Amino acid sequence: MLDQVKIILVGTSHSGNIGSAARAMKVMGIEHLVLVDPQCEVDAQAIAMASGASDIALNATTVATLDEAVEDCTLVVGSSARSRTLEWPMLTPRECGAKFAKEGLQNKVALVFGRERTGLTNDELQKCHYHVCIPANPEYSSLNLAMAVQTLCYEVRVAHLEQEQAHFHADVETEYPRHQELERFYHHLETVLLETQFIKPEQPGQVMNKLRRLFSRARPEAQELNILRGVLTAVEKRFRHSK
């Protein structure tokens, strides 16, 4: 299961943090590191900070966008503080670990971490099914990137080990859509809502953000998403025929 887990770092600006994150990952048995639009190289400092986990840092996949990083994932969780204007389904680290341990048996799953100073943007957070918040001391909640990676990777590993010991098995009949399939659905939905004038062209985001949140909370299965796409196609045909 741990081979199915991606750790995604977005816009990392200090190479040492890449190395430290790689070390945190390897300690927990997770090896798939993805760098999205990094602002630094995997250099000598990164290798030094990796301290024996340089293979993970050197073999990291680099992509330009978060969409590319998660396109083959069925579960994407973004690390975030609660103090956001964007409301989204939240997980505790323990709940996050449990979801990864179950779904990672069949599909690729991703933990997404943002920039050192500013974290993830709201647009990036909207690409996640859930957000996870580490309940640090509110009087001193200064977690660095590697600490956050270590904490959440630990929860994933513990849940995985508990699952192995208890001989849990994922429901093989459940198939979830991949990120790119969800994005195509959202684009199709927005197109239909604009065409039927349900939403205003100058402010589509207000409704679409709420609909994204709704579907992230509902987690439609692949077959259910196909039904929704079919409904949208039928609405399109009917609307165009009536013009």
Coordinates of C-alpha atoms in Angstrom, one line a residue:
M1 CA 0.0 0.0 0.0
L2 CA 2.8 2.5 0.9
D3 CA 4.0 2.2 -2.7
Q4 CA 0.8 3.8 -3.8
V5 CA 1.3 6.9 -1.7
K6 CA 2.6 10.1 -3.3
I7 CA 4.0 13.0 -1.3
I8 CA 3.6 16.2 -3.4
L9 CA 5.5 19.3 -2.6
V10 CA 4.3 22.5 -4.3
G11 CA 6.5 25.4 -5.1
T12 CA 9.3 24.5 -2.7
S13 CA 11.8 27.3 -2.4
H14 CA 14.6 25.8 -0.2
S15 CA 16.4 22.7 -1.4
G16 CA 17.1 21.6 2.1
N17 CA 13.4 21.1 2.7
I18 CA 13.3 18.7 -0.2
G19 CA 16.0 16.6 1.4
S20 CA 14.5 16.8 4.8
A21 CA 11.1 15.7 3.4
A22 CA 12.7 12.8 1.6
R23 CA 14.3 11.7 4.9
A24 CA 11.0 11.9 6.7
M25 CA 9.3 9.9 4.0
K26 CA 11.9 7.1 3.9
V27 CA 11.8 6.6 7.7
M28 CA 8.1 5.8 7.2
G29 CA 8.6 3.6 4.2
I30 CA 7.1 6.0 1.6
E31 CA 9.3 6.7 -1.5
H32 CA 7.3 8.4 -4.2
L33 CA 8.1 12.2 -4.1
V34 CA 6.7 14.6 -6.6
L35 CA 7.8 18.2 -6.9
V36 CA 5.4 20.7 -8.5
D37 CA 7.0 23.8 -10.0
P38 CA 10.0 23.8 -7.5
Q39 CA 11.8 27.1 -7.1
C40 CA 15.1 25.3 -6.4
E41 CA 17.2 22.3 -7.5
V42 CA 17.9 19.0 -5.8
D43 CA 21.4 20.2 -4.9
A44 CA 24.2 19.3 -2.5
Q45 CA 22.2 20.9 0.4
A46 CA 19.2 18.7 -0.4
I47 CA 21.4 15.6 -0.5
A48 CA 23.0 16.5 2.8
M49 CA 19.7 17.1 4.5
A50 CA 18.3 13.8 3.1
S51 CA 20.9 12.0 5.2
G52 CA 20.7 8.6 3.6
A53 CA 17.5 9.2 1.7
S54 CA 19.1 10.9 -1.2
D55 CA 17.7 8.2 -3.6
I56 CA 14.2 9.6 -2.9
A57 CA 15.2 13.2 -3.5
L58 CA 17.2 12.4 -6.7
N59 CA 14.5 10.2 -8.1
A60 CA 11.7 12.7 -7.4
T61 CA 9.3 13.4 -10.3
T62 CA 9.1 17.1 -11.3
V63 CA 6.0 18.5 -13.0
A64 CA 4.7 21.9 -13.8
T65 CA 1.2 21.8 -12.3
L66 CA -0.6 20.1 -9.4
D67 CA -3.1 18.7 -12.0
E68 CA -0.2 16.7 -13.6
A69 CA 0.9 15.5 -10.2
V70 CA -2.5 14.0 -9.1
E71 CA -4.0 13.1 -12.5
D72 CA -3.8 9.3 -11.7
C73 CA -4.9 9.6 -8.0
T74 CA -8.3 8.8 -6.7
L75 CA -7.8 10.4 -3.3
V76 CA -6.0 13.7 -2.8
V77 CA -5.6 15.4 0.6
G78 CA -4.1 18.8 1.1
S79 CA -2.3 19.9 4.2
S80 CA -3.9 23.1 5.4
A81 CA -4.6 25.3 8.5
R82 CA -8.2 25.7 9.5
S83 CA -8.1 29.4 9.3
R84 CA -9.2 29.6 5.7
T85 CA -12.0 31.5 4.0
L86 CA -12.5 28.4 1.9
E87 CA -14.7 25.8 3.7
W88 CA -13.9 22.2 2.8
P89 CA -14.2 18.7 4.3
M90 CA -11.6 18.4 7.0
L91 CA -9.7 15.3 8.3
T92 CA -7.7 14.8 11.4
P93 CA -4.2 13.2 10.7
R94 CA -5.6 9.9 12.1
E95 CA -8.6 10.0 9.8
C96 CA -6.3 10.8 6.9
G97 CA -4.1 7.9 7.7
A98 CA -7.0 5.5 7.8
K99 CA -8.4 6.7 4.5
F100 CA -5.0 6.3 2.8
A101 CA -4.5 2.8 4.3
K102 CA -7.8 1.6 2.8
E103 CA -7.9 3.3 -0.5
G104 CA -4.2 2.9 -1.2
L105 CA -4.7 -0.9 -1.4
Q106 CA -6.2 -0.4 -4.9
N107 CA -5.4 3.1 -6.1
K108 CA -2.8 5.9 -6.0
V109 CA -3.3 8.4 -3.3
A110 CA -1.6 11.8 -2.6
L111 CA -0.7 14.0 0.3
V112 CA -0.1 17.6 -0.9
F113 CA 2.0 20.2 0.9
G114 CA 2.3 23.8 0.0
R115 CA 4.9 26.5 -0.1
E116 CA 7.0 27.1 3.0
R117 CA 5.7 30.6 3.7
T118 CA 2.2 30.7 2.1
G119 CA 1.1 27.1 1.8
L120 CA -1.4 26.0 -0.9
T121 CA -3.6 28.5 -2.8
N122 CA -7.3 28.2 -2.6
D123 CA -7.3 27.0 -6.2
E124 CA -4.9 24.2 -5.3
L125 CA -6.8 23.3 -2.2
Q126 CA -10.0 23.0 -4.3
K127 CA -8.3 20.2 -6.2
C128 CA -8.2 18.1 -3.0
H129 CA -11.0 15.9 -1.8
Y130 CA -10.2 16.7 1.8
H131 CA -7.9 19.0 3.8
V132 CA -6.0 17.8 6.8
C133 CA -4.9 20.0 9.7
I134 CA -2.3 19.0 12.2
P135 CA -3.6 20.0 15.7
A136 CA -0.4 21.7 16.9
N137 CA -0.1 23.9 20.0
P138 CA -2.1 27.0 19.1
E139 CA 0.4 29.1 21.1
Y140 CA 3.3 27.9 19.0
S141 CA 2.1 26.1 15.8
S142 CA 5.3 26.6 13.9
L143 CA 5.7 23.3 12.0
N144 CA 8.3 23.3 9.2
L145 CA 7.7 21.4 6.0
A146 CA 9.6 18.2 7.0
M147 CA 7.8 18.1 10.3
A148 CA 4.4 18.2 8.6
V149 CA 5.5 15.5 6.1
Q150 CA 6.8 13.3 9.0
T151 CA 3.6 13.6 11.0
L152 CA 1.2 12.7 8.2
C153 CA 3.5 9.9 6.8
Y154 CA 3.6 8.5 10.3
E155 CA -0.2 8.4 10.5
V156 CA -0.4 6.7 7.1
R157 CA 2.2 4.1 8.2
V158 CA 0.5 3.4 11.5
A159 CA -2.9 2.9 9.9
H160 CA -1.3 0.6 7.3
L161 CA 0.3 -1.6 9.9
E162 CA -2.9 -1.8 11.9
Q163 CA -4.8 -2.8 8.8
E164 CA -2.3 -5.5 8.0
Q165 CA -2.5 -6.9 11.6
A166 CA -6.3 -6.9 11.5
H167 CA -6.4 -8.4 8.0
F168 CA -8.7 -5.7 6.7
H169 CA -9.5 -5.8 3.0
A170 CA -10.7 -2.9 0.8
D171 CA -14.0 -3.3 -1.0
V172 CA -12.9 -4.4 -4.4
E173 CA -16.2 -3.4 -6.0
T174 CA -15.6 0.3 -5.2
E175 CA -13.9 2.2 -8.0
Y176 CA -13.4 6.0 -7.7
P177 CA -12.7 8.4 -10.6
R178 CA -9.2 9.7 -11.0
H179 CA -8.5 13.4 -10.6
Q180 CA -8.4 14.1 -14.4
E181 CA -11.9 12.5 -14.8
L182 CA -13.3 14.7 -12.0
E183 CA -11.8 17.8 -13.6
R184 CA -13.5 16.8 -16.9
F185 CA -16.8 16.4 -15.1
Y186 CA -16.4 19.9 -13.4
H187 CA -15.7 21.4 -16.8
H188 CA -18.7 19.7 -18.4
L189 CA -20.9 20.8 -15.4
E190 CA -19.8 24.4 -15.7
T191 CA -20.4 24.4 -19.5
V192 CA -24.0 23.1 -19.1
L193 CA -24.7 25.5 -16.2
L194 CA -23.5 28.5 -18.3
E195 CA -25.4 27.3 -21.4
T196 CA -28.6 27.0 -19.5
Q197 CA -28.0 30.3 -17.8
F198 CA -28.1 28.8 -14.3
I199 CA -24.9 30.6 -13.5
K200 CA -23.7 34.0 -14.6
P201 CA -20.8 34.1 -17.0
E202 CA -19.1 36.9 -15.1
Q203 CA -19.2 35.1 -11.7
P204 CA -19.2 31.3 -12.4
G205 CA -16.8 30.6 -9.5
Q206 CA -19.3 31.4 -6.7
V207 CA -21.6 28.5 -7.6
M208 CA -18.9 26.2 -8.9
N209 CA -16.9 26.4 -5.7
K210 CA -19.9 25.2 -3.7
L211 CA -20.6 22.4 -6.2
R212 CA -16.9 21.3 -6.1
R213 CA -17.2 21.2 -2.3
L214 CA -20.4 19.2 -2.5
F215 CA -19.0 16.6 -4.8
S216 CA -15.7 16.4 -2.8
R217 CA -17.8 15.7 0.3
A218 CA -20.0 13.1 -1.6
R219 CA -17.0 11.3 -3.2
P220 CA -19.0 9.9 -6.2
E221 CA -17.8 6.5 -7.5
A222 CA -16.6 6.1 -11.1
Q223 CA -19.9 4.6 -12.2
E224 CA -21.9 7.4 -10.4
L225 CA -19.7 10.0 -12.1
N226 CA -20.5 8.4 -15.5
I227 CA -24.2 8.7 -14.7
L228 CA -23.8 12.4 -13.9
R229 CA -22.0 13.0 -17.1
G230 CA -24.8 11.2 -19.0
V231 CA -27.3 13.5 -17.3
L232 CA -25.4 16.6 -18.4
T233 CA -25.2 15.3 -21.9
A234 CA -28.9 14.7 -22.0
V235 CA -29.6 18.2 -20.7
E236 CA -27.3 19.7 -23.4
K237 CA -29.1 17.8 -26.2
R238 CA -32.5 18.7 -24.9
F239 CA -31.6 22.4 -24.4
R240 CA -30.0 22.8 -27.8
H241 CA -33.0 21.0 -29.5
S242 CA -35.4 23.4 -27.9
K243 CA -33.7 26.5 -29.2

